[in-house]
PDB file of C-alpha atoms in Angstrom:
ATOM      1  CA  UNK B   1       6.591 -28.336 -28.920  1.00 39.00           C
ATOM      2  CA  UNK B   2       5.448 -25.075 -27.428  1.00 49.00           C
ATOM      3  CA  UNK B   3       5.383 -25.450 -23.629  1.00 56.00           C
ATOM      4  CA  UNK B   4       1.923 -23.917 -23.601  1.00 62.00           C
ATOM      5  CA  UNK B   5       0.450 -26.547 -25.907  1.00 61.00           C
ATOM      6  CA  UNK B   6      -2.399 -28.337 -24.083  1.00 57.00           C
ATOM      7  CA  UNK B   7      -1.157 -31.765 -22.995  1.00 72.00           C
ATOM      8  CA  UNK B   8      -4.366 -33.735 -23.407  1.00 83.00           C
ATOM      9  CA  UNK B   9      -7.621 -33.764 -25.317  1.00 86.00           C
ATOM     10  CA  UNK B  10      -9.386 -32.602 -22.160  1.00 86.00           C
ATOM     11  CA  UNK B  11      -7.076 -29.575 -21.923  1.00 87.00           C
ATOM     12  CA  UNK B  12      -7.663 -28.761 -25.580  1.00 88.00           C
ATOM     13  CA  UNK B  13     -11.411 -28.942 -24.972  1.00 88.00           C
ATOM     14  CA  UNK B  14     -11.039 -26.742 -21.887  1.00 89.00           C
ATOM     15  CA  UNK B  15      -9.238 -24.136 -23.993  1.00 89.00           C
ATOM     16  CA  UNK B  16     -12.192 -24.084 -26.382  1.00 87.00           C
ATOM     17  CA  UNK B  17     -14.589 -23.529 -23.485  1.00 87.00           C
ATOM     18  CA  UNK B  18     -12.439 -20.737 -22.079  1.00 89.00           C
ATOM     19  CA  UNK B  19     -12.307 -18.994 -25.452  1.00 87.00           C
ATOM     20  CA  UNK B  20     -16.061 -18.571 -25.198  1.00 84.00           C
ATOM     21  CA  UNK B  21     -15.521 -16.303 -22.190  1.00 86.00           C
ATOM     22  CA  UNK B  22     -13.694 -13.822 -24.396  1.00 85.00           C
ATOM     23  CA  UNK B  23     -16.777 -13.388 -26.579  1.00 82.00           C
ATOM     24  CA  UNK B  24     -18.743 -11.551 -23.937  1.00 82.00           C
ATOM     25  CA  UNK B  25     -16.356 -10.035 -21.412  1.00 87.00           C
ATOM     26  CA  UNK B  26     -17.608  -8.221 -18.312  1.00 89.00           C
ATOM     27  CA  UNK B  27     -17.587  -4.496 -19.004  1.00 90.00           C
ATOM     28  CA  UNK B  28     -17.253  -1.634 -16.523  1.00 92.00           C
ATOM     29  CA  UNK B  29     -19.942   1.004 -16.336  1.00 89.00           C
ATOM     30  CA  UNK B  30     -19.162   4.522 -17.501  1.00 87.00           C
ATOM     31  CA  UNK B  31     -19.774   5.631 -13.923  1.00 91.00           C
ATOM     32  CA  UNK B  32     -16.609   3.783 -12.869  1.00 92.00           C
ATOM     33  CA  UNK B  33     -14.380   5.971 -15.043  1.00 91.00           C
ATOM     34  CA  UNK B  34     -16.074   9.126 -13.779  1.00 92.00           C
ATOM     35  CA  UNK B  35     -15.645   7.979 -10.176  1.00 93.00           C
ATOM     36  CA  UNK B  36     -11.937   7.156 -10.593  1.00 94.00           C
ATOM     37  CA  UNK B  37     -11.131  10.396 -12.388  1.00 91.00           C
ATOM     38  CA  UNK B  38     -13.034  12.472  -9.811  1.00 92.00           C
ATOM     39  CA  UNK B  39     -11.342  10.709  -6.874  1.00 91.00           C
ATOM     40  CA  UNK B  40      -7.887  11.070  -8.438  1.00 90.00           C
ATOM     41  CA  UNK B  41      -8.401  14.808  -8.985  1.00 88.00           C
ATOM     42  CA  UNK B  42      -9.664  15.266  -5.444  1.00 88.00           C
ATOM     43  CA  UNK B  43      -6.703  13.318  -4.055  1.00 87.00           C
ATOM     44  CA  UNK B  44      -4.303  15.411  -6.130  1.00 83.00           C
ATOM     45  CA  UNK B  45      -5.736  18.567  -4.536  1.00 84.00           C
ATOM     46  CA  UNK B  46      -5.421  17.338  -0.936  1.00 84.00           C
ATOM     47  CA  UNK B  47      -2.248  15.256  -1.332  1.00 77.00           C
ATOM     48  CA  UNK B  48       0.325  18.085  -1.272  1.00 77.00           C
ATOM     49  CA  UNK B  49      -1.191  20.017   1.671  1.00 81.00           C
ATOM     50  CA  UNK B  50      -1.445  16.735   3.602  1.00 82.00           C
ATOM     51  CA  UNK B  51       2.184  15.853   2.850  1.00 80.00           C
ATOM     52  CA  UNK B  52       3.274  19.378   3.888  1.00 83.00           C
ATOM     53  CA  UNK B  53       1.259  19.081   7.113  1.00 87.00           C
ATOM     54  CA  UNK B  54       2.849  15.689   7.777  1.00 88.00           C
ATOM     55  CA  UNK B  55       6.361  17.081   7.262  1.00 88.00           C
ATOM     56  CA  UNK B  56       5.554  20.036   9.532  1.00 89.00           C
ATOM     57  CA  UNK B  57       4.206  17.736  12.258  1.00 91.00           C
ATOM     58  CA  UNK B  58       7.229  15.469  11.953  1.00 90.00           C
ATOM     59  CA  UNK B  59       9.595  18.476  12.244  1.00 90.00           C
ATOM     60  CA  UNK B  60       7.663  19.757  15.273  1.00 91.00           C
ATOM     61  CA  UNK B  61       7.914  16.356  17.014  1.00 91.00           C
ATOM     62  CA  UNK B  62      11.661  16.148  16.277  1.00 89.00           C
ATOM     63  CA  UNK B  63      12.153  19.698  17.574  1.00 89.00           C
ATOM     64  CA  UNK B  64      10.168  18.922  20.706  1.00 88.00           C
ATOM     65  CA  UNK B  65      12.242  15.767  21.285  1.00 87.00           C
ATOM     66  CA  UNK B  66      15.488  17.710  20.909  1.00 86.00           C
ATOM     67  CA  UNK B  67      14.348  20.457  23.310  1.00 84.00           C
ATOM     68  CA  UNK B  68      13.063  18.041  25.965  1.00 84.00           C
ATOM     69  CA  UNK B  69      16.215  15.929  25.553  1.00 82.00           C
ATOM     70  CA  UNK B  70      18.427  18.984  26.109  1.00 76.00           C
ATOM     71  CA  UNK B  71      16.442  20.038  29.199  1.00 76.00           C
ATOM     72  CA  UNK B  72      16.600  16.551  30.647  1.00 76.00           C
ATOM     73  CA  UNK B  73      20.371  16.476  30.094  1.00 74.00           C
ATOM     74  CA  UNK B  74      20.731  19.987  31.625  1.00 74.00           C
ATOM     75  CA  UNK B  75      18.708  18.869  34.664  1.00 71.00           C
ATOM     76  CA  UNK B  76      20.959  15.884  35.406  1.00 66.00           C
TER      77      UNK B  76
ATOM     78  CA  UNK S   1      12.254  -5.143 -24.087  1.00 52.00           C
ATOM     79  CA  UNK S   2       9.322  -3.718 -26.058  1.00 62.00           C
ATOM     80  CA  UNK S   3       8.615  -0.005 -25.866  1.00 81.00           C
ATOM     81  CA  UNK S   4       5.819   0.965 -23.523  1.00 84.00           C
ATOM     82  CA  UNK S   5       3.028   2.669 -25.486  1.00 90.00           C
ATOM     83  CA  UNK S   6       1.950   4.416 -22.268  1.00 93.00           C
ATOM     84  CA  UNK S   7       5.332   5.958 -21.448  1.00 91.00           C
ATOM     85  CA  UNK S   8       4.510   9.481 -22.653  1.00 93.00           C
ATOM     86  CA  UNK S   9       1.190   9.501 -20.781  1.00 94.00           C
ATOM     87  CA  UNK S  10       2.863   8.248 -17.599  1.00 94.00           C
ATOM     88  CA  UNK S  11       5.492  11.006 -17.801  1.00 93.00           C
ATOM     89  CA  UNK S  12       2.783  13.644 -18.276  1.00 93.00           C
ATOM     90  CA  UNK S  13       0.642  12.199 -15.455  1.00 92.00           C
ATOM     91  CA  UNK S  14       3.655  12.273 -13.130  1.00 90.00           C
ATOM     92  CA  UNK S  15       4.148  15.931 -13.909  1.00 89.00           C
ATOM     93  CA  UNK S  16       0.583  16.542 -12.749  1.00 86.00           C
ATOM     94  CA  UNK S  17      -1.318  16.571 -16.048  1.00 89.00           C
ATOM     95  CA  UNK S  18      -4.797  15.299 -15.065  1.00 89.00           C
ATOM     96  CA  UNK S  19      -5.790  14.651 -18.692  1.00 92.00           C
ATOM     97  CA  UNK S  20      -2.907  12.178 -19.020  1.00 94.00           C
ATOM     98  CA  UNK S  21      -4.128  10.132 -16.049  1.00 93.00           C
ATOM     99  CA  UNK S  22      -7.689  10.266 -17.423  1.00 93.00           C
ATOM    100  CA  UNK S  23      -6.345   8.882 -20.710  1.00 95.00           C
ATOM    101  CA  UNK S  24      -4.576   6.037 -18.877  1.00 95.00           C
ATOM    102  CA  UNK S  25      -7.831   5.179 -17.096  1.00 95.00           C
ATOM    103  CA  UNK S  26      -9.744   5.191 -20.379  1.00 94.00           C
ATOM    104  CA  UNK S  27      -7.103   3.028 -22.037  1.00 95.00           C
ATOM    105  CA  UNK S  28      -6.897   0.348 -19.342  1.00 96.00           C
ATOM    106  CA  UNK S  29     -10.236   0.352 -17.507  1.00 95.00           C
ATOM    107  CA  UNK S  30     -11.623  -2.542 -19.582  1.00 95.00           C
ATOM    108  CA  UNK S  31      -8.747  -4.963 -18.940  1.00 95.00           C
ATOM    109  CA  UNK S  32      -8.503  -3.936 -15.268  1.00 96.00           C
ATOM    110  CA  UNK S  33     -12.239  -4.500 -14.819  1.00 96.00           C
ATOM    111  CA  UNK S  34     -12.211  -7.834 -16.686  1.00 95.00           C
ATOM    112  CA  UNK S  35      -9.349  -9.217 -14.579  1.00 94.00           C
ATOM    113  CA  UNK S  36     -10.946  -7.947 -11.355  1.00 95.00           C
ATOM    114  CA  UNK S  37     -14.374  -9.321 -12.317  1.00 93.00           C
ATOM    115  CA  UNK S  38     -12.991 -12.759 -13.135  1.00 91.00           C
ATOM    116  CA  UNK S  39     -11.239 -12.928  -9.758  1.00 91.00           C
ATOM    117  CA  UNK S  40     -13.764 -11.336  -7.375  1.00 91.00           C
ATOM    118  CA  UNK S  41     -17.042 -11.216  -9.322  1.00 88.00           C
ATOM    119  CA  UNK S  42     -18.728  -8.363 -11.159  1.00 87.00           C
ATOM    120  CA  UNK S  43     -20.176  -6.556  -8.122  1.00 86.00           C
ATOM    121  CA  UNK S  44     -16.908  -6.157  -6.291  1.00 91.00           C
ATOM    122  CA  UNK S  45     -14.932  -5.554  -9.491  1.00 94.00           C
ATOM    123  CA  UNK S  46     -15.962  -1.891  -9.562  1.00 94.00           C
ATOM    124  CA  UNK S  47     -14.471  -1.269  -6.105  1.00 94.00           C
ATOM    125  CA  UNK S  48     -11.355  -3.304  -6.876  1.00 95.00           C
ATOM    126  CA  UNK S  49     -10.814  -1.438 -10.166  1.00 96.00           C
ATOM    127  CA  UNK S  50     -11.218   1.925  -8.469  1.00 96.00           C
ATOM    128  CA  UNK S  51      -8.840   0.875  -5.692  1.00 95.00           C
ATOM    129  CA  UNK S  52      -6.258  -0.324  -8.236  1.00 96.00           C
ATOM    130  CA  UNK S  53      -6.348   2.862 -10.306  1.00 96.00           C
ATOM    131  CA  UNK S  54      -6.107   5.135  -7.273  1.00 95.00           C
ATOM    132  CA  UNK S  55      -3.204   3.121  -5.835  1.00 95.00           C
ATOM    133  CA  UNK S  56      -1.470   3.362  -9.218  1.00 95.00           C
ATOM    134  CA  UNK S  57      -2.154   7.095  -9.297  1.00 93.00           C
ATOM    135  CA  UNK S  58      -0.674   7.630  -5.842  1.00 90.00           C
ATOM    136  CA  UNK S  59       2.356   5.450  -6.561  1.00 91.00           C
ATOM    137  CA  UNK S  60       3.094   6.717 -10.039  1.00 91.00           C
ATOM    138  CA  UNK S  61       6.406   8.183  -8.866  1.00 89.00           C
ATOM    139  CA  UNK S  62       7.456   4.687  -7.797  1.00 88.00           C
ATOM    140  CA  UNK S  63       6.844   3.174 -11.252  1.00 90.00           C
ATOM    141  CA  UNK S  64      10.369   2.616 -12.543  1.00 85.00           C
ATOM    142  CA  UNK S  65       9.374   1.599 -16.057  1.00 82.00           C
ATOM    143  CA  UNK S  66      11.168  -1.760 -15.933  1.00 83.00           C
ATOM    144  CA  UNK S  67       8.092  -3.397 -17.462  1.00 86.00           C
ATOM    145  CA  UNK S  68       5.085  -1.864 -19.162  1.00 91.00           C
ATOM    146  CA  UNK S  69       2.630   0.377 -17.341  1.00 94.00           C
ATOM    147  CA  UNK S  70      -0.098  -2.154 -18.217  1.00 94.00           C
ATOM    148  CA  UNK S  71       1.775  -4.991 -16.479  1.00 93.00           C
ATOM    149  CA  UNK S  72       2.431  -2.769 -13.446  1.00 95.00           C
ATOM    150  CA  UNK S  73      -1.225  -1.728 -13.273  1.00 96.00           C
ATOM    151  CA  UNK S  74      -2.380  -5.343 -13.598  1.00 96.00           C
ATOM    152  CA  UNK S  75      -0.006  -6.291 -10.778  1.00 95.00           C
ATOM    153  CA  UNK S  76      -1.737  -3.726  -8.548  1.00 96.00           C
ATOM    154  CA  UNK S  77      -5.149  -4.973  -9.759  1.00 96.00           C
ATOM    155  CA  UNK S  78      -4.202  -8.604  -9.127  1.00 95.00           C
ATOM    156  CA  UNK S  79      -3.055  -7.796  -5.575  1.00 95.00           C
ATOM    157  CA  UNK S  80      -6.166  -5.712  -4.859  1.00 95.00           C
ATOM    158  CA  UNK S  81      -8.389  -8.486  -6.216  1.00 94.00           C
ATOM    159  CA  UNK S  82      -6.663 -11.170  -4.142  1.00 92.00           C
ATOM    160  CA  UNK S  83      -7.037  -9.051  -0.997  1.00 92.00           C
ATOM    161  CA  UNK S  84     -10.732  -8.617  -1.778  1.00 91.00           C
ATOM    162  CA  UNK S  85     -11.138 -12.327  -2.550  1.00 87.00           C
ATOM    163  CA  UNK S  86      -9.546 -13.211   0.785  1.00 83.00           C
ATOM    164  CA  UNK S  87     -11.995 -10.968   2.610  1.00 79.00           C
ATOM    165  CA  UNK S  88     -14.997 -12.840   1.290  1.00 67.00           C
ATOM    166  CA  UNK S  89     -15.954 -15.729  -0.954  1.00 57.00           C
ATOM    167  CA  UNK S  90     -16.317 -14.725  -4.613  1.00 48.00           C
ATOM    168  CA  UNK S  91     -19.684 -14.663  -6.271  1.00 52.00           C
ATOM    169  CA  UNK S  92     -20.003 -16.200  -9.685  1.00 50.00           C
ATOM    170  CA  UNK S  93     -20.439 -13.705 -12.495  1.00 53.00           C
ATOM    171  CA  UNK S  94     -24.062 -13.134 -13.368  1.00 50.00           C
ATOM    172  CA  UNK S  95     -25.287 -12.933 -16.934  1.00 45.00           C
ATOM    173  CA  UNK S  96     -25.017  -9.474 -18.502  1.00 43.00           C
ATOM    174  CA  UNK S  97     -27.505  -6.897 -17.260  1.00 41.00           C
ATOM    175  CA  UNK S  98     -30.100  -4.980 -19.196  1.00 38.00           C
ATOM    176  CA  UNK S  99     -27.765  -2.017 -19.799  1.00 39.00           C
ATOM    177  CA  UNK S 100     -25.412  -4.287 -21.739  1.00 41.00           C
ATOM    178  CA  UNK S 101     -28.116  -5.723 -23.946  1.00 40.00           C
ATOM    179  CA  UNK S 102     -26.834  -3.691 -26.897  1.00 40.00           C
ATOM    180  CA  UNK S 103     -23.399  -5.269 -26.703  1.00 42.00           C
ATOM    181  CA  UNK S 104     -24.926  -8.737 -26.416  1.00 42.00           C
ATOM    182  CA  UNK S 105     -27.139  -8.167 -29.432  1.00 42.00           C
ATOM    183  CA  UNK S 106     -24.092  -7.048 -31.421  1.00 46.00           C
ATOM    184  CA  UNK S 107     -22.074 -10.168 -30.560  1.00 49.00           C
ATOM    185  CA  UNK S 108     -25.065 -12.406 -31.226  1.00 46.00           C
ATOM    186  CA  UNK S 109     -25.724 -11.224 -34.762  1.00 51.00           C
ATOM    187  CA  UNK S 110     -24.562 -14.455 -36.371  1.00 61.00           C
ATOM    188  CA  UNK S 111     -26.377 -16.757 -33.898  1.00 66.00           C
ATOM    189  CA  UNK S 112     -29.924 -17.941 -33.603  1.00 76.00           C
ATOM    190  CA  UNK S 113     -31.669 -16.921 -30.375  1.00 78.00           C
ATOM    191  CA  UNK S 114     -31.551 -20.527 -29.119  1.00 80.00           C
ATOM    192  CA  UNK S 115     -27.837 -20.905 -29.846  1.00 79.00           C
ATOM    193  CA  UNK S 116     -27.167 -17.570 -28.173  1.00 78.00           C
ATOM    194  CA  UNK S 117     -29.127 -18.561 -25.077  1.00 82.00           C
ATOM    195  CA  UNK S 118     -27.234 -21.837 -24.947  1.00 81.00           C
ATOM    196  CA  UNK S 119     -23.868 -20.060 -25.281  1.00 80.00           C
ATOM    197  CA  UNK S 120     -24.767 -17.625 -22.519  1.00 83.00           C
ATOM    198  CA  UNK S 121     -25.805 -20.464 -20.239  1.00 84.00           C
ATOM    199  CA  UNK S 122     -22.488 -22.265 -20.853  1.00 84.00           C
ATOM    200  CA  UNK S 123     -20.574 -19.057 -20.165  1.00 86.00           C
ATOM    201  CA  UNK S 124     -22.506 -18.490 -16.946  1.00 86.00           C
ATOM    202  CA  UNK S 125     -21.888 -22.037 -15.773  1.00 88.00           C
ATOM    203  CA  UNK S 126     -18.210 -21.891 -16.701  1.00 90.00           C
ATOM    204  CA  UNK S 127     -17.724 -18.589 -14.853  1.00 89.00           C
ATOM    205  CA  UNK S 128     -19.387 -20.091 -11.799  1.00 89.00           C
ATOM    206  CA  UNK S 129     -16.995 -23.061 -11.938  1.00 90.00           C
ATOM    207  CA  UNK S 130     -13.927 -20.840 -12.361  1.00 93.00           C
ATOM    208  CA  UNK S 131     -15.049 -18.981  -9.236  1.00 90.00           C
ATOM    209  CA  UNK S 132     -14.567 -22.225  -7.294  1.00 91.00           C
ATOM    210  CA  UNK S 133     -10.799 -22.253  -7.939  1.00 93.00           C
ATOM    211  CA  UNK S 134      -8.377 -20.840  -5.353  1.00 91.00           C
ATOM    212  CA  UNK S 135      -7.930 -17.108  -5.999  1.00 91.00           C
ATOM    213  CA  UNK S 136      -4.237 -17.511  -6.962  1.00 91.00           C
ATOM    214  CA  UNK S 137      -5.048 -20.306  -9.412  1.00 93.00           C
ATOM    215  CA  UNK S 138      -8.039 -18.430 -10.760  1.00 93.00           C
ATOM    216  CA  UNK S 139      -5.828 -15.399 -11.376  1.00 94.00           C
ATOM    217  CA  UNK S 140      -3.205 -17.184 -13.493  1.00 95.00           C
ATOM    218  CA  UNK S 141      -5.863 -19.081 -15.441  1.00 95.00           C
ATOM    219  CA  UNK S 142      -7.712 -15.859 -16.250  1.00 94.00           C
ATOM    220  CA  UNK S 143      -4.535 -13.958 -17.132  1.00 95.00           C
ATOM    221  CA  UNK S 144      -3.253 -16.710 -19.442  1.00 94.00           C
ATOM    222  CA  UNK S 145      -6.254 -18.524 -20.883  1.00 93.00           C
ATOM    223  CA  UNK S 146      -8.806 -15.721 -20.973  1.00 92.00           C
ATOM    224  CA  UNK S 147      -6.760 -12.504 -21.226  1.00 92.00           C
ATOM    225  CA  UNK S 148      -3.943 -14.095 -23.245  1.00 91.00           C
ATOM    226  CA  UNK S 149      -0.991 -12.568 -21.342  1.00 93.00           C
ATOM    227  CA  UNK S 150       2.461 -14.092 -21.897  1.00 93.00           C
ATOM    228  CA  UNK S 151       4.090 -16.132 -19.124  1.00 94.00           C
ATOM    229  CA  UNK S 152       6.599 -13.317 -18.582  1.00 92.00           C
ATOM    230  CA  UNK S 153       3.807 -10.781 -18.165  1.00 93.00           C
ATOM    231  CA  UNK S 154       1.991 -13.069 -15.728  1.00 95.00           C
ATOM    232  CA  UNK S 155       5.210 -13.537 -13.741  1.00 94.00           C
ATOM    233  CA  UNK S 156       5.499  -9.736 -13.511  1.00 92.00           C
ATOM    234  CA  UNK S 157       1.828  -9.283 -12.608  1.00 93.00           C
ATOM    235  CA  UNK S 158       1.781 -11.985  -9.942  1.00 93.00           C
ATOM    236  CA  UNK S 159       5.351 -11.278  -8.746  1.00 92.00           C
ATOM    237  CA  UNK S 160       6.114 -15.004  -8.992  1.00 93.00           C
ATOM    238  CA  UNK S 161       8.942 -16.857 -10.748  1.00 95.00           C
ATOM    239  CA  UNK S 162       8.213 -18.162 -14.239  1.00 93.00           C
ATOM    240  CA  UNK S 163       8.334 -21.791 -13.045  1.00 94.00           C
ATOM    241  CA  UNK S 164       5.751 -21.115 -10.341  1.00 94.00           C
ATOM    242  CA  UNK S 165       3.464 -19.447 -12.869  1.00 94.00           C
ATOM    243  CA  UNK S 166       3.600 -22.487 -15.151  1.00 94.00           C
ATOM    244  CA  UNK S 167       3.065 -24.878 -12.239  1.00 94.00           C
ATOM    245  CA  UNK S 168       0.165 -22.847 -10.904  1.00 94.00           C
ATOM    246  CA  UNK S 169      -1.414 -22.710 -14.356  1.00 94.00           C
ATOM    247  CA  UNK S 170      -1.133 -26.473 -14.799  1.00 93.00           C
ATOM    248  CA  UNK S 171      -2.734 -27.058 -11.421  1.00 94.00           C
ATOM    249  CA  UNK S 172      -5.482 -24.540 -12.186  1.00 95.00           C
ATOM    250  CA  UNK S 173      -6.319 -26.220 -15.490  1.00 94.00           C
ATOM    251  CA  UNK S 174      -6.292 -29.646 -13.841  1.00 93.00           C
ATOM    252  CA  UNK S 175      -8.547 -28.476 -10.998  1.00 94.00           C
ATOM    253  CA  UNK S 176     -10.982 -26.832 -13.414  1.00 93.00           C
ATOM    254  CA  UNK S 177     -11.166 -29.970 -15.555  1.00 92.00           C
ATOM    255  CA  UNK S 178     -11.873 -32.024 -12.427  1.00 92.00           C
ATOM    256  CA  UNK S 179     -14.602 -29.581 -11.327  1.00 91.00           C
ATOM    257  CA  UNK S 180     -16.218 -29.638 -14.780  1.00 90.00           C
ATOM    258  CA  UNK S 181     -16.078 -33.440 -14.972  1.00 88.00           C
ATOM    259  CA  UNK S 182     -17.848 -33.669 -11.634  1.00 86.00           C
ATOM    260  CA  UNK S 183     -20.593 -31.360 -12.937  1.00 75.00           C
ATOM    261  CA  UNK S 184     -23.854 -32.822 -14.193  1.00 69.00           C
ATOM    262  CA  UNK S 185     -23.654 -30.588 -17.246  1.00 70.00           C
ATOM    263  CA  UNK S 186     -21.793 -32.368 -20.059  1.00 70.00           C
ATOM    264  CA  UNK S 187     -18.571 -30.479 -20.800  1.00 69.00           C
ATOM    265  CA  UNK S 188     -17.275 -33.229 -23.112  1.00 72.00           C
ATOM    266  CA  UNK S 189     -13.959 -33.607 -21.312  1.00 73.00           C
ATOM    267  CA  UNK S 190     -12.547 -37.086 -22.060  1.00 72.00           C
ATOM    268  CA  UNK S 191     -10.433 -38.797 -19.411  1.00 71.00           C
TER     269      UNK S 191
END
């Protein structure tokens, strides 16, 4: 027996009811596709500059930490 | 493992080809929307679908291709839908709107108007009852019994072991039967 076979008459009946849901599935509007594609393209444009800015900021913070660390050590 | 029909598009999208990502959206928007709508309701399904696609887009480099792109995308959709479902109670799906009347008419060709009305009412009631299940149970029931995914695919989508998927599905079916039996509408579910 297939382990997915409905165990009881009630389960078999439930499967028939659920099949009805496939007949008329919810459908997305065309506007959804347009919105996703537009957002993805916009994100592609800003993603690289943002990542570069993030790397730059991270490098600046590391540099600042090194410099202040050196000064503190020199002062001791 | 079966070959992923989306592999070439994924490779092109990773290299920055916008048309390839557009094609992936066009190919999978229906299933993503259906799964989202069955978990969170039609209104919120648009936001969940958009969220899922954009997350997939931004994480495309992290897709290792161990399963299919579809399964990976549905995993992101499932997680986005569960997060949305946790934020607020789901609303039952409403009957199709006016803009979808064409599609309804097409599927109703073989039915009389009365039979079609009756079928739509049953669908509406059933969707409302499914919305009463716990989001995790609702998800596996929809993925298996409505979308027809295999157990392995559902395990990948829900990031749960196969045994848990089967257990969750059994509980979901049992809960739904109990809910329908308690309903005044006759679902003809013998004990």
